[in-house]
Coordinates of C-alpha atoms (C1' of nucleotides) in Angstrom, one line a residue:
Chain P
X97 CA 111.0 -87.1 69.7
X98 CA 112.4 -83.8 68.7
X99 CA 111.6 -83.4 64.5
X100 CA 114.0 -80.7 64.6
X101 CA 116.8 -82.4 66.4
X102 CA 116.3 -85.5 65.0
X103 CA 116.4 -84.2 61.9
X104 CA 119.5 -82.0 62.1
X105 CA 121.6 -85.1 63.9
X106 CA 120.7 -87.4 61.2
X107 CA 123.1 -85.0 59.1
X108 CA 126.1 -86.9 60.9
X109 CA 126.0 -90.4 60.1
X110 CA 125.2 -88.5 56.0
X111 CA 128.2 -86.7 56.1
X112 CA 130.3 -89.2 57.7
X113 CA 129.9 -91.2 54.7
X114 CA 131.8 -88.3 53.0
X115 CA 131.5 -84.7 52.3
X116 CA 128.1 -83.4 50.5
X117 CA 126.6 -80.3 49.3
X118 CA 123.6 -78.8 50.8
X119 CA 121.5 -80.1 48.1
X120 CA 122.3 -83.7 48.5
X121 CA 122.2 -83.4 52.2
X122 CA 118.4 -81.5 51.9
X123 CA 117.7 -84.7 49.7
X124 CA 118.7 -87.2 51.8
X125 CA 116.8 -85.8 55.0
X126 CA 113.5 -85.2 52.7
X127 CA 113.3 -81.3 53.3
X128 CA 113.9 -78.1 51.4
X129 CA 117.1 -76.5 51.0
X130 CA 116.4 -73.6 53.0
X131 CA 115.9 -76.0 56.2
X132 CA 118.6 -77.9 55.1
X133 CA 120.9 -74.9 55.4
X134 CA 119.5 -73.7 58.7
X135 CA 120.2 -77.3 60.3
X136 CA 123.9 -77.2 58.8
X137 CA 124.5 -73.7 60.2
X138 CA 123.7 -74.5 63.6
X139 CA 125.6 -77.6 63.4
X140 CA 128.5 -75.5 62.1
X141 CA 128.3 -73.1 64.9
X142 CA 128.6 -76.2 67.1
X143 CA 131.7 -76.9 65.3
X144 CA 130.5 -80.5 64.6
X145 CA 130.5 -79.6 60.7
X146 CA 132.8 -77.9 58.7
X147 CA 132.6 -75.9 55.4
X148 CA 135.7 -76.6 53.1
X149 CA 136.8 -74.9 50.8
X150 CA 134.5 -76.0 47.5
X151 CA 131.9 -75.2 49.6
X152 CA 130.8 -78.5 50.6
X153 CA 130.4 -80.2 54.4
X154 CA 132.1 -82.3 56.5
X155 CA 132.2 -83.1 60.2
X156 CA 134.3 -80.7 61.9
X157 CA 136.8 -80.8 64.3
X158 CA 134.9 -80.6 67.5
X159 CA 133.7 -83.6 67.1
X160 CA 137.6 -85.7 67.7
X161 CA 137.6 -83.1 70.9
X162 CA 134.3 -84.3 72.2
X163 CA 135.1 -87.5 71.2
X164 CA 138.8 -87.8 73.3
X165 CA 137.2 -85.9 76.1
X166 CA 134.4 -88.5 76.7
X167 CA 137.3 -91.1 76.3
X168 CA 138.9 -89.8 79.2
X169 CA 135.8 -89.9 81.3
X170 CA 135.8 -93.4 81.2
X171 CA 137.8 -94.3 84.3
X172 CA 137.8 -98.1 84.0
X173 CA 140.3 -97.2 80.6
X174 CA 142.2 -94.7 82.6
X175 CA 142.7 -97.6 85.5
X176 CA 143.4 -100.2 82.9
X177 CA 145.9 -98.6 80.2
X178 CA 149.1 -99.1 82.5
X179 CA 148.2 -102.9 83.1
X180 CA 147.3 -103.4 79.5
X181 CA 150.6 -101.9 78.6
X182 CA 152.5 -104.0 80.7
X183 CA 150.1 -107.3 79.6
X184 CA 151.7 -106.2 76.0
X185 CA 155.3 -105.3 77.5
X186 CA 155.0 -109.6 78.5
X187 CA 153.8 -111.3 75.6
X188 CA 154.0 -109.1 72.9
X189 CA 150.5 -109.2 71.3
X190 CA 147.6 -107.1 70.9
X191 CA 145.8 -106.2 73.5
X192 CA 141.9 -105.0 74.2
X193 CA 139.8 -103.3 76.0
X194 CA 136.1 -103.1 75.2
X195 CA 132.8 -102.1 76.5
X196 CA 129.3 -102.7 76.1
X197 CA 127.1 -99.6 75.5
X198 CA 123.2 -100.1 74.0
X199 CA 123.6 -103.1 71.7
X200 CA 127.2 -102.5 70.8
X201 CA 130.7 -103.6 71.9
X202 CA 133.2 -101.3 71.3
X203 CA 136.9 -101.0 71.6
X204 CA 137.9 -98.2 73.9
X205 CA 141.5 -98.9 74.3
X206 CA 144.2 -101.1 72.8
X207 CA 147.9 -101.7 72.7
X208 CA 149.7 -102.8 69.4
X209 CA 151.3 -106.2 68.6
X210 CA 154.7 -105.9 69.0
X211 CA 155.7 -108.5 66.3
X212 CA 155.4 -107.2 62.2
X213 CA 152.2 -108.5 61.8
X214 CA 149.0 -106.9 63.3
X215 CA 145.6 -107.3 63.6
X216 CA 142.9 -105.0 62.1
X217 CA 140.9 -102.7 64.7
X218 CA 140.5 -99.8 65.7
X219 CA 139.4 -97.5 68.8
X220 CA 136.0 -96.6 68.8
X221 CA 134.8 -99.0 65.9
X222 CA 132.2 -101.1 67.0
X223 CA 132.9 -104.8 67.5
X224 CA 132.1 -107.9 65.8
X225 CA 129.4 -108.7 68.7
X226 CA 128.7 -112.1 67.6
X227 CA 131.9 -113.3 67.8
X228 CA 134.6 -111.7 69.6
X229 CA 135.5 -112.9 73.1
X230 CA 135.3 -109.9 74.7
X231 CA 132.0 -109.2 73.4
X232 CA 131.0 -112.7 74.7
X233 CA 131.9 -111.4 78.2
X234 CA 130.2 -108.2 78.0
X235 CA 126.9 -110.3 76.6
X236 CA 127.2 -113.1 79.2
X237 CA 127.0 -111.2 82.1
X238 CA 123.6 -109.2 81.0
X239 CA 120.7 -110.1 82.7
X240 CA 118.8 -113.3 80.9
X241 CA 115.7 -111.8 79.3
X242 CA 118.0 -108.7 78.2
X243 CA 121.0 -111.0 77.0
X244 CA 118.6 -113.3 75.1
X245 CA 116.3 -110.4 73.4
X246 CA 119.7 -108.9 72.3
X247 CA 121.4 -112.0 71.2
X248 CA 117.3 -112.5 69.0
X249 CA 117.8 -108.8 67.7
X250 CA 121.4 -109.3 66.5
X251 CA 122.0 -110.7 62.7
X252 CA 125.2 -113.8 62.6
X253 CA 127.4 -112.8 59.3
X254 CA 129.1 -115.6 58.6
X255 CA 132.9 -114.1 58.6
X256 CA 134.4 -118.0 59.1
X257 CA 133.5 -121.3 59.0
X258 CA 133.7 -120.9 62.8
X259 CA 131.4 -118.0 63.2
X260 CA 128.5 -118.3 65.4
X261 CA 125.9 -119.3 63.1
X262 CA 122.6 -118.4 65.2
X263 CA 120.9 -116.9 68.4
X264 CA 120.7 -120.4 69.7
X265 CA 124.5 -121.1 69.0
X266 CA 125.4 -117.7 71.0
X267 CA 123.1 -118.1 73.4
X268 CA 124.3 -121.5 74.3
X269 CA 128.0 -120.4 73.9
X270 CA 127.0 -117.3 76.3
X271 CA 126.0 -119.6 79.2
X272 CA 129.2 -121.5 78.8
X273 CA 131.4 -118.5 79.1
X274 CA 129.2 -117.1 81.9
X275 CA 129.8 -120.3 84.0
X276 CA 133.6 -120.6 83.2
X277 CA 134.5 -116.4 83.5
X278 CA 136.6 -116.2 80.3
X279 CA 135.9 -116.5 76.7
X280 CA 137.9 -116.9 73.3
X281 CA 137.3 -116.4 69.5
X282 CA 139.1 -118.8 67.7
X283 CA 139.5 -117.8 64.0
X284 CA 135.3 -116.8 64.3
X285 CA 136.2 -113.3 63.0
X286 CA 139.5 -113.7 60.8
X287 CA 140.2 -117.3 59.9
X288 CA 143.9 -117.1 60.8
X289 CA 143.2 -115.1 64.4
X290 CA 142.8 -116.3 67.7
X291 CA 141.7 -114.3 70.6
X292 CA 141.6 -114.9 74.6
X293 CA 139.8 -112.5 76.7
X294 CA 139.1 -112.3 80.4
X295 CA 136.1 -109.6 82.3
X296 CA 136.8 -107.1 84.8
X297 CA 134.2 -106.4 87.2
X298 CA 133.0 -103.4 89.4
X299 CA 132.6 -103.5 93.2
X300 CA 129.2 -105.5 92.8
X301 CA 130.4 -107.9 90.5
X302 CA 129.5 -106.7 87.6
X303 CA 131.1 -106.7 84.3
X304 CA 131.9 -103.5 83.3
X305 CA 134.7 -104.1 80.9
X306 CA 136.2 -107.1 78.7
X307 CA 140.1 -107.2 78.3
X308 CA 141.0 -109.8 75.3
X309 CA 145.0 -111.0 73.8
X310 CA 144.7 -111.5 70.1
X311 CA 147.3 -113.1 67.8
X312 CA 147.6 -114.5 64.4
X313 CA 148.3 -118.1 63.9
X314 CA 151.5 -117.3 62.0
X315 CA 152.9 -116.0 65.3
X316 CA 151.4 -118.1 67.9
X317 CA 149.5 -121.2 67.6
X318 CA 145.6 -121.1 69.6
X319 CA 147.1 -123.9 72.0
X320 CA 150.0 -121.4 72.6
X321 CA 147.7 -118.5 73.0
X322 CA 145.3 -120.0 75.7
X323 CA 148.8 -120.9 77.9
X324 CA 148.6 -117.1 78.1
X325 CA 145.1 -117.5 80.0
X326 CA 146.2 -117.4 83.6
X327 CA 148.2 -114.1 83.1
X328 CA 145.3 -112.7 81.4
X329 CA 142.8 -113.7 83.7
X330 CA 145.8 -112.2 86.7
X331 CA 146.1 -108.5 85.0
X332 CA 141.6 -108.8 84.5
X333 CA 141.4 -109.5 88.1
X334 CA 144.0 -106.8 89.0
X335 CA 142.2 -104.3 86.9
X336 CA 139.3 -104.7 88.9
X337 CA 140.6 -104.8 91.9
X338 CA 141.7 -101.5 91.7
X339 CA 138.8 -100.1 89.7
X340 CA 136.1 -101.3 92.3
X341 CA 138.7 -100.4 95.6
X342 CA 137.8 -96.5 94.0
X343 CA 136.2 -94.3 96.7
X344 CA 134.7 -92.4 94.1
X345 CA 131.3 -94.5 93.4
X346 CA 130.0 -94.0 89.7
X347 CA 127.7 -96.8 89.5
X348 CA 127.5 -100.1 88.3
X349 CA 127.2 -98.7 84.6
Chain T
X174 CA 119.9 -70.2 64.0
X175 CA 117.7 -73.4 64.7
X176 CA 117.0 -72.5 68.5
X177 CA 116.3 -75.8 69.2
X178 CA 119.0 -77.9 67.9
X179 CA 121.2 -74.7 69.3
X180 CA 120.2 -76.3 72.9
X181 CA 120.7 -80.1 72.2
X182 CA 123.8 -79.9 70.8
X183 CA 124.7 -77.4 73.7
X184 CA 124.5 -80.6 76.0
X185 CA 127.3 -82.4 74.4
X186 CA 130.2 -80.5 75.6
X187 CA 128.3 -80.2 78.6
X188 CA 128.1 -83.8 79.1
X189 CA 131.6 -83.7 78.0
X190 CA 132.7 -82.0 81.5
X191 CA 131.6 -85.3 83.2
X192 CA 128.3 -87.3 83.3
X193 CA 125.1 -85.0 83.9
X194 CA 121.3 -86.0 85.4
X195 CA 117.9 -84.3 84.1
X196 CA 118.3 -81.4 86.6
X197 CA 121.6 -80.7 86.1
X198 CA 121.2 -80.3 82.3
X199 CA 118.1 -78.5 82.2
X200 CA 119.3 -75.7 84.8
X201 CA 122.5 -75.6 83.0
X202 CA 120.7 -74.8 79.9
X203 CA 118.2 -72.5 81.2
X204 CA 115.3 -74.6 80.1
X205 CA 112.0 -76.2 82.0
X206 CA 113.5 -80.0 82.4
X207 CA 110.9 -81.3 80.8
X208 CA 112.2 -79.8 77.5
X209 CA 116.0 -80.6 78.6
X210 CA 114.5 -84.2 78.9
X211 CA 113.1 -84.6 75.4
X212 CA 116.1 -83.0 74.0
X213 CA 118.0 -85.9 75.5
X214 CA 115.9 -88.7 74.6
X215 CA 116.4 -87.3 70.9
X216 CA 120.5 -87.4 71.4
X217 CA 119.9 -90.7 73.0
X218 CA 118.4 -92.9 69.9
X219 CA 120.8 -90.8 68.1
X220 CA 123.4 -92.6 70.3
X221 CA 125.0 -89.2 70.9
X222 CA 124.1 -89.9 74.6
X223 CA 124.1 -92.3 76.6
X224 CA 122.2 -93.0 79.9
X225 CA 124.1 -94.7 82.8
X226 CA 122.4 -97.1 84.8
X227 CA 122.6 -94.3 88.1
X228 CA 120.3 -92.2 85.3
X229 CA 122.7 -89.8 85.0
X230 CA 123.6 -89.0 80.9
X231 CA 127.0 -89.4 79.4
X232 CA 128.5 -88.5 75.5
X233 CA 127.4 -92.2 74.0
X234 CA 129.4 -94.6 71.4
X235 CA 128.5 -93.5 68.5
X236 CA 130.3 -90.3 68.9
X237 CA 133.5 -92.4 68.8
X238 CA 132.5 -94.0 65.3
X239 CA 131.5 -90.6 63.8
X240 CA 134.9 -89.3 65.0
X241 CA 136.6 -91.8 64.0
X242 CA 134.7 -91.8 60.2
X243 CA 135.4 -88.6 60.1
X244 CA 139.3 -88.9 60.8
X245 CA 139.0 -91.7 58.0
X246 CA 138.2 -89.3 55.4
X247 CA 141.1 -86.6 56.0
X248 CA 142.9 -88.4 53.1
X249 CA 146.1 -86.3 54.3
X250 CA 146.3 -88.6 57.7
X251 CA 146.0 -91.8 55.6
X252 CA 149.0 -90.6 53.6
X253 CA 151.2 -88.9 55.5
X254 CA 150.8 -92.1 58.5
X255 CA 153.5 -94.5 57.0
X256 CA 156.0 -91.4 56.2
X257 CA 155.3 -90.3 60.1
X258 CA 156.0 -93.8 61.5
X259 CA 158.9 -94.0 59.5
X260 CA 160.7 -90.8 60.5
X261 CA 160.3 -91.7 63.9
X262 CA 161.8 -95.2 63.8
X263 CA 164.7 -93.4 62.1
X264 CA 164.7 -90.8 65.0
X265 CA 162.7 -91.8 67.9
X266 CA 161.2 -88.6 68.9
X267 CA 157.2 -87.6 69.1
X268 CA 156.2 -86.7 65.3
X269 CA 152.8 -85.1 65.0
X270 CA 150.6 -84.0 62.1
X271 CA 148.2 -81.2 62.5
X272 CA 145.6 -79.5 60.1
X273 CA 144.1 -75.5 60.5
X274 CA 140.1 -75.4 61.0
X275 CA 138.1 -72.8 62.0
X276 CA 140.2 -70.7 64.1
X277 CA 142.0 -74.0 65.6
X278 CA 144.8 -76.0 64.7
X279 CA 144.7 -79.5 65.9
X280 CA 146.6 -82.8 65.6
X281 CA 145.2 -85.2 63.0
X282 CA 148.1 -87.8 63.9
X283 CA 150.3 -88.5 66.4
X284 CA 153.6 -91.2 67.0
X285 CA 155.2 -91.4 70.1
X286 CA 158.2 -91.0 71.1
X287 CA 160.5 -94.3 71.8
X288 CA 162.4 -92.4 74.9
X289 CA 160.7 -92.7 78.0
X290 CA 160.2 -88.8 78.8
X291 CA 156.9 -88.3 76.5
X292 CA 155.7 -85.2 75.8
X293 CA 152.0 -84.4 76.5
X294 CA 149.1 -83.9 73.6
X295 CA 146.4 -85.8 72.4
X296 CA 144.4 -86.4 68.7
X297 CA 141.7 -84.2 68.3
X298 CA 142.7 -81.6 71.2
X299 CA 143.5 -77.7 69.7
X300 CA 147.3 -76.7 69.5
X301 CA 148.0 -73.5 71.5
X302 CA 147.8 -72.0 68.2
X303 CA 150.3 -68.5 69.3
X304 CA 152.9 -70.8 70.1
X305 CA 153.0 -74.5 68.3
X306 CA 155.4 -74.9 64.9
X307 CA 152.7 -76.8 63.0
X308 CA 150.7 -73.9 63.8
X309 CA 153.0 -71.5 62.3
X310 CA 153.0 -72.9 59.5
X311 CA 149.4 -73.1 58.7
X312 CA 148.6 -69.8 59.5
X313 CA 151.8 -68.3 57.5
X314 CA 149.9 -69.7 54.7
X315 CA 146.5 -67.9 54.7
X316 CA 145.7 -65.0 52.8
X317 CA 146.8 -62.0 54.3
X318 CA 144.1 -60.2 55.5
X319 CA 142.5 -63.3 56.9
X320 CA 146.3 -63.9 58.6
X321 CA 146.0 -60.8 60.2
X322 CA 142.2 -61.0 61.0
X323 CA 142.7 -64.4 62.8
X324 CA 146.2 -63.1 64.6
X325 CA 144.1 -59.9 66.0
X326 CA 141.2 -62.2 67.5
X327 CA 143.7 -64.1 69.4
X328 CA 144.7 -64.8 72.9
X329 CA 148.2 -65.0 73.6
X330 CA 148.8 -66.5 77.0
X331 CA 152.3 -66.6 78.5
X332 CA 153.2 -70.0 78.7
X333 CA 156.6 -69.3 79.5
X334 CA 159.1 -66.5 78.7
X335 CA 159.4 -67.5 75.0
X336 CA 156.0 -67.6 74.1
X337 CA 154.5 -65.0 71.6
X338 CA 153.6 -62.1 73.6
X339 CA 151.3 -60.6 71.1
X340 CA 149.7 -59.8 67.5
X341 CA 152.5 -58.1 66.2
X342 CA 155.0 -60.5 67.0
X343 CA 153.2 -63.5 65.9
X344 CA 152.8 -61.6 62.4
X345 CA 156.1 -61.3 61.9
X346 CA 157.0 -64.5 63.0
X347 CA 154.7 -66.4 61.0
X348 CA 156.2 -63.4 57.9
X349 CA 159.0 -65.1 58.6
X350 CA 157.7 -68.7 58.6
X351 CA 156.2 -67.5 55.2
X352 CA 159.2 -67.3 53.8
X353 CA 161.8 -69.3 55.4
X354 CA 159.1 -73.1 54.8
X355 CA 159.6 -74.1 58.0
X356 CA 158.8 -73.2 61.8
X357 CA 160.2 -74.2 65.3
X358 CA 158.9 -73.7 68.7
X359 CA 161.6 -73.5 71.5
X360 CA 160.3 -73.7 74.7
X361 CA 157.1 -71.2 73.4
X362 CA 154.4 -74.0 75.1
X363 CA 156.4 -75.8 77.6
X364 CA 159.9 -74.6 78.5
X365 CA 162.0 -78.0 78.3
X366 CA 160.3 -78.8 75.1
X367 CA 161.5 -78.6 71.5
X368 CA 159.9 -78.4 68.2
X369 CA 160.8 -78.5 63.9
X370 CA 158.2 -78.4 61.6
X371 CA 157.6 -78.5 57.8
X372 CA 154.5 -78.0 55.9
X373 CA 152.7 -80.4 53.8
X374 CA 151.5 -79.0 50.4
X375 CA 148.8 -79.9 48.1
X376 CA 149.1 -79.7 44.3
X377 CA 148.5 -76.2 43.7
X378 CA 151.0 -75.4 46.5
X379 CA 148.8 -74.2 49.2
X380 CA 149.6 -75.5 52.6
X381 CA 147.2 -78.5 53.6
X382 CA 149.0 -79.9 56.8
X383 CA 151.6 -79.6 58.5
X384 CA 154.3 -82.1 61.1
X385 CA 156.4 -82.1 63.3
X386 CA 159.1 -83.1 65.4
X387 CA 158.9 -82.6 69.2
X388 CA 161.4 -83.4 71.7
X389 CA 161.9 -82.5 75.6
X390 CA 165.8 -80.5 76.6
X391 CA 166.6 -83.9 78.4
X392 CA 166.9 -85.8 75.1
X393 CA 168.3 -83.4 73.0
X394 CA 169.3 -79.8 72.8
X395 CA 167.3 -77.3 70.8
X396 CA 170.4 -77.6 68.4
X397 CA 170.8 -81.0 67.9
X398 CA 166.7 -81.2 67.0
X399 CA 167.5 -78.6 64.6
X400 CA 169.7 -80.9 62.7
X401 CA 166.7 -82.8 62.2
X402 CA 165.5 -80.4 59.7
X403 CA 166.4 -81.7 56.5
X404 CA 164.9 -85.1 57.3
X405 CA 162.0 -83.8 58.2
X406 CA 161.4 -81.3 55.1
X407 CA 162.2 -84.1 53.3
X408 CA 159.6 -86.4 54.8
X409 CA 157.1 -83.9 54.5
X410 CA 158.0 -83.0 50.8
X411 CA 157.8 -87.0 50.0
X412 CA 153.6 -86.6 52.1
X413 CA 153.5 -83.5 49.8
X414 CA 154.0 -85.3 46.3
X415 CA 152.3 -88.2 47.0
X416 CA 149.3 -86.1 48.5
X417 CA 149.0 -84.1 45.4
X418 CA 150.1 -86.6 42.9
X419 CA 146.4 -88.2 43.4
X420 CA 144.1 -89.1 40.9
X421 CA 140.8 -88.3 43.1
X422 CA 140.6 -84.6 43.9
X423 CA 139.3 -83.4 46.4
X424 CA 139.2 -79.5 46.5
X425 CA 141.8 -77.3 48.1
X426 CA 140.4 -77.4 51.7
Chain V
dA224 C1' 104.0 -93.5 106.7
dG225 C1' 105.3 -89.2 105.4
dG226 C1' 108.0 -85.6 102.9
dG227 C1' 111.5 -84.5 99.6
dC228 C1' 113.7 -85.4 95.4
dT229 C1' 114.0 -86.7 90.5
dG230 C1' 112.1 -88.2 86.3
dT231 C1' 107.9 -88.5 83.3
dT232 C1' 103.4 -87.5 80.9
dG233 C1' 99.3 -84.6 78.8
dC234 C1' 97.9 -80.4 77.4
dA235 C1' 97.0 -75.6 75.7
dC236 C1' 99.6 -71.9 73.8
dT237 C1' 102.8 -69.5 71.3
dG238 C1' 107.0 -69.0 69.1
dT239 C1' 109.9 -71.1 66.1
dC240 C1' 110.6 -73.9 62.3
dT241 C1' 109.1 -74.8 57.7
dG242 C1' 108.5 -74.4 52.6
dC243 C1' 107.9 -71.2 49.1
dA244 C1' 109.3 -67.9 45.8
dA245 C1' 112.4 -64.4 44.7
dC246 C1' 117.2 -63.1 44.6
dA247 C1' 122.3 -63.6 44.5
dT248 C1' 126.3 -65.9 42.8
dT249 C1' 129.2 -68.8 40.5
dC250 C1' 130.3 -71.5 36.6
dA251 C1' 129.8 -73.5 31.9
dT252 C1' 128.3 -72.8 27.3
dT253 C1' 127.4 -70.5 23.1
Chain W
dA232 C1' 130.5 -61.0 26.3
dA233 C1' 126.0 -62.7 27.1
dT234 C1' 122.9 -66.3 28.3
dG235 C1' 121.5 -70.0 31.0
dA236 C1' 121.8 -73.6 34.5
dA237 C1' 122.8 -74.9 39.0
dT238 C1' 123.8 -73.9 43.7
dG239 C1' 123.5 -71.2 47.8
dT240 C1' 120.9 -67.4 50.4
dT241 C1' 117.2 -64.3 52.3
dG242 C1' 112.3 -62.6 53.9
dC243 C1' 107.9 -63.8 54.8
dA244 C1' 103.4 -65.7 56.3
dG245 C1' 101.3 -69.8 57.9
dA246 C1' 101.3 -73.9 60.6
dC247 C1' 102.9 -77.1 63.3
dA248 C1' 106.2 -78.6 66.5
dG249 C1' 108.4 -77.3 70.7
dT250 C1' 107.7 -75.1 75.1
dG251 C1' 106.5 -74.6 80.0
dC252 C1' 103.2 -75.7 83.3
dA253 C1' 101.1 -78.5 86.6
dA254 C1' 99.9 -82.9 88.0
dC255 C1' 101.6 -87.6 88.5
dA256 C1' 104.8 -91.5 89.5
dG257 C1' 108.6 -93.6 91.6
dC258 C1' 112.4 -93.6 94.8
dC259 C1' 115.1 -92.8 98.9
dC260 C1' 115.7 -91.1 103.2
dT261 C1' 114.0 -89.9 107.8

DNA sequence: AGGGCTGTTGCACTGTCTGCAACATTCATT
DNA sequence: AATGAATGTTGCAGACAGTGCAACAGCCCT
């Protein structure tokens, strides 16, 4: 909408690839050096791009501060951290806590495995949409036409053999985890992990947030896992409780 | 420089404060909403911003991946992370790893303490800068006159009795800093709290990051950290050589 | 129904962004 | 040391993209 704007935030996902000199960053955006330089230095002033020292750019530093301060605006995190940490403090394994946000699931909090061997993930990184449980959650509660032109829109890597394959596949698997109010991904995104996650839901019923337990099979079997359903489904319901029992009202979001 | 993209990015840390509607922005930025409303919708599909379902605006996901991309490529943090985890296993206490940018110091990296009584901070938020060890020791490093040109522009707020009262001081502090290779805080930021640093070198010597130890009075005396010391120069000296000892280079920065 | 509030669109104007070309600077090469 | 290439920087005139206005649409509250 904005050519300008547009043009100049486009920079970000460029140099987050790695640092680049104006040159390659006037090439990549299609303009001339001169308004390649202009876009850089405002960004700079903003602090969202740094200069180091061979003269090339970066993103800057301003950007981990925006970053952790719209973290902390999100209260459902700030709500569910203590139970999430307890969750952990009882079984031991990793623990989630995602959100949907315009087409994308992401992790916004987690708690480490307390055994040797941990899963891959990390805060902020979007998540495998396709197949992770909590992203099932998130997906399932979406109204239909919504949850079916996303599921359409979305491509189905094949990370496993057990990977949903298709729109139709996730559609159908939606439904089912809509109906029973919990989901799991069993080895869909690593072959030897297994995940079990439960929703937690705003004053209206909403979903707002997706809490998940993962573990590898060479620490738990899946059967031994999903015995941790209950307690899971317990600390979901608890979270939510207290989030929509908040006198402060910020929506259904 | 770029008058527009000087406005939209002046939304971010606005948004930052706490979610924002149309109005709100536009008067904040002295602007006809109109324009405050296309500058949004240009954040928006850059997923800088994202739009709650009461209307109001909020910083979007993708600011969380570009962080965190950004985080990925300090090579220093990737490094120095297994050394950090490993000195506190063999001590317990909060280790931290910071970097000087712009004016700011900030912390790249952060283990927590195994002892109940944490101390406060966070990834990504600015070190008081007159006060913190890891500061210390990146400013000792810079080139004199910009030392002493950075020192000047300062503010030096009182956090307690022991914090650095002024210019003059923190110049000959950070002299001595210079020369001694390492830096403590004693109750400079918060009064029951504890700090050893060492700085983290690159190959032609120049100080690229530094760590520390941090630990409140309740857990240990000031003098009892300090015994720390060795282990943690040593720690840092084992980031420094395997930092510089690096095949890829990647500038001084 | 009516009035107030907020978000949205079309349009004419002007101011800001653009690309150019000339200049500055650094670095490599002879 | 001097030349050349490559990169970053500045001033300028023209043009186009961004601006504010005013009118419209939708919503909630009375």
């Amino acid at each position: 909408m904005s050519q300008t704007v547009d043009r100049a935030l486009s920079i970000l996902p460029l140099l987050a690839e790695g640092p680049a000199d104006l040159g390659q960053v006037a090439d990549r955006l299609g303009v001339h050096k001169s308004t390649a330089l202009r876009l850089l230095r405002t960004l700079h002033e903003h602090g969202l791009v740094y200069r180091q020292s061979d003269q090339r750019y970066r993103l800057g530093a301003r950007l981990f501060a925006l970053a952790q301060e719209a973290m902390e605006n999100l209260d459902v995190r700030e709500i569910a951290h203590p139970h999430l940490v307890r969750l952990n403090e009882s079984c031991g394994h990793t623990v989630h806590l995602a959100v949907y946000e315009e087409n994308e699931v992401l992790y916004i909090d987690k708690v480490e495995s307390r055994y040797p061997v941990r899963m891959y993930s990390r805060i902020g990184k979007p998540v495998a949409i396709t197949v992770a449980a909590v992203a099932k959650l998130l997906l399932a509660d979406l109204p239909e036409h919504e949850r079916r032109a996303v599921a359409e829109k979305l491509d189905y890597p094949a990370y496993t053999s057990r990977s949903t394959p298709n729109a139709g596949a996730f559609l159908r698997e939606l439904e089912k985890v809509r109906e029973q109010g919990w989901a799991t991904d069993l080895g869909g995104h690593e072959e030897s992990i297994n995940c079990v996650a439960a929703p937690i839901r705003g004053a209206d019923g909403r979903v707002v947030a997706a809490m998940s337990v993962s573990a590898p099979n060479v620490v738990v079997t899946a059967d031994e896992l999903l015995t941790l359903l209950p307690l899971v489904r317990r600390t979901a319901d608890a979270i939510s409780g207290e989030y929509s029992g908040r006198t402060q009202v910020k929506g259904t979001e």
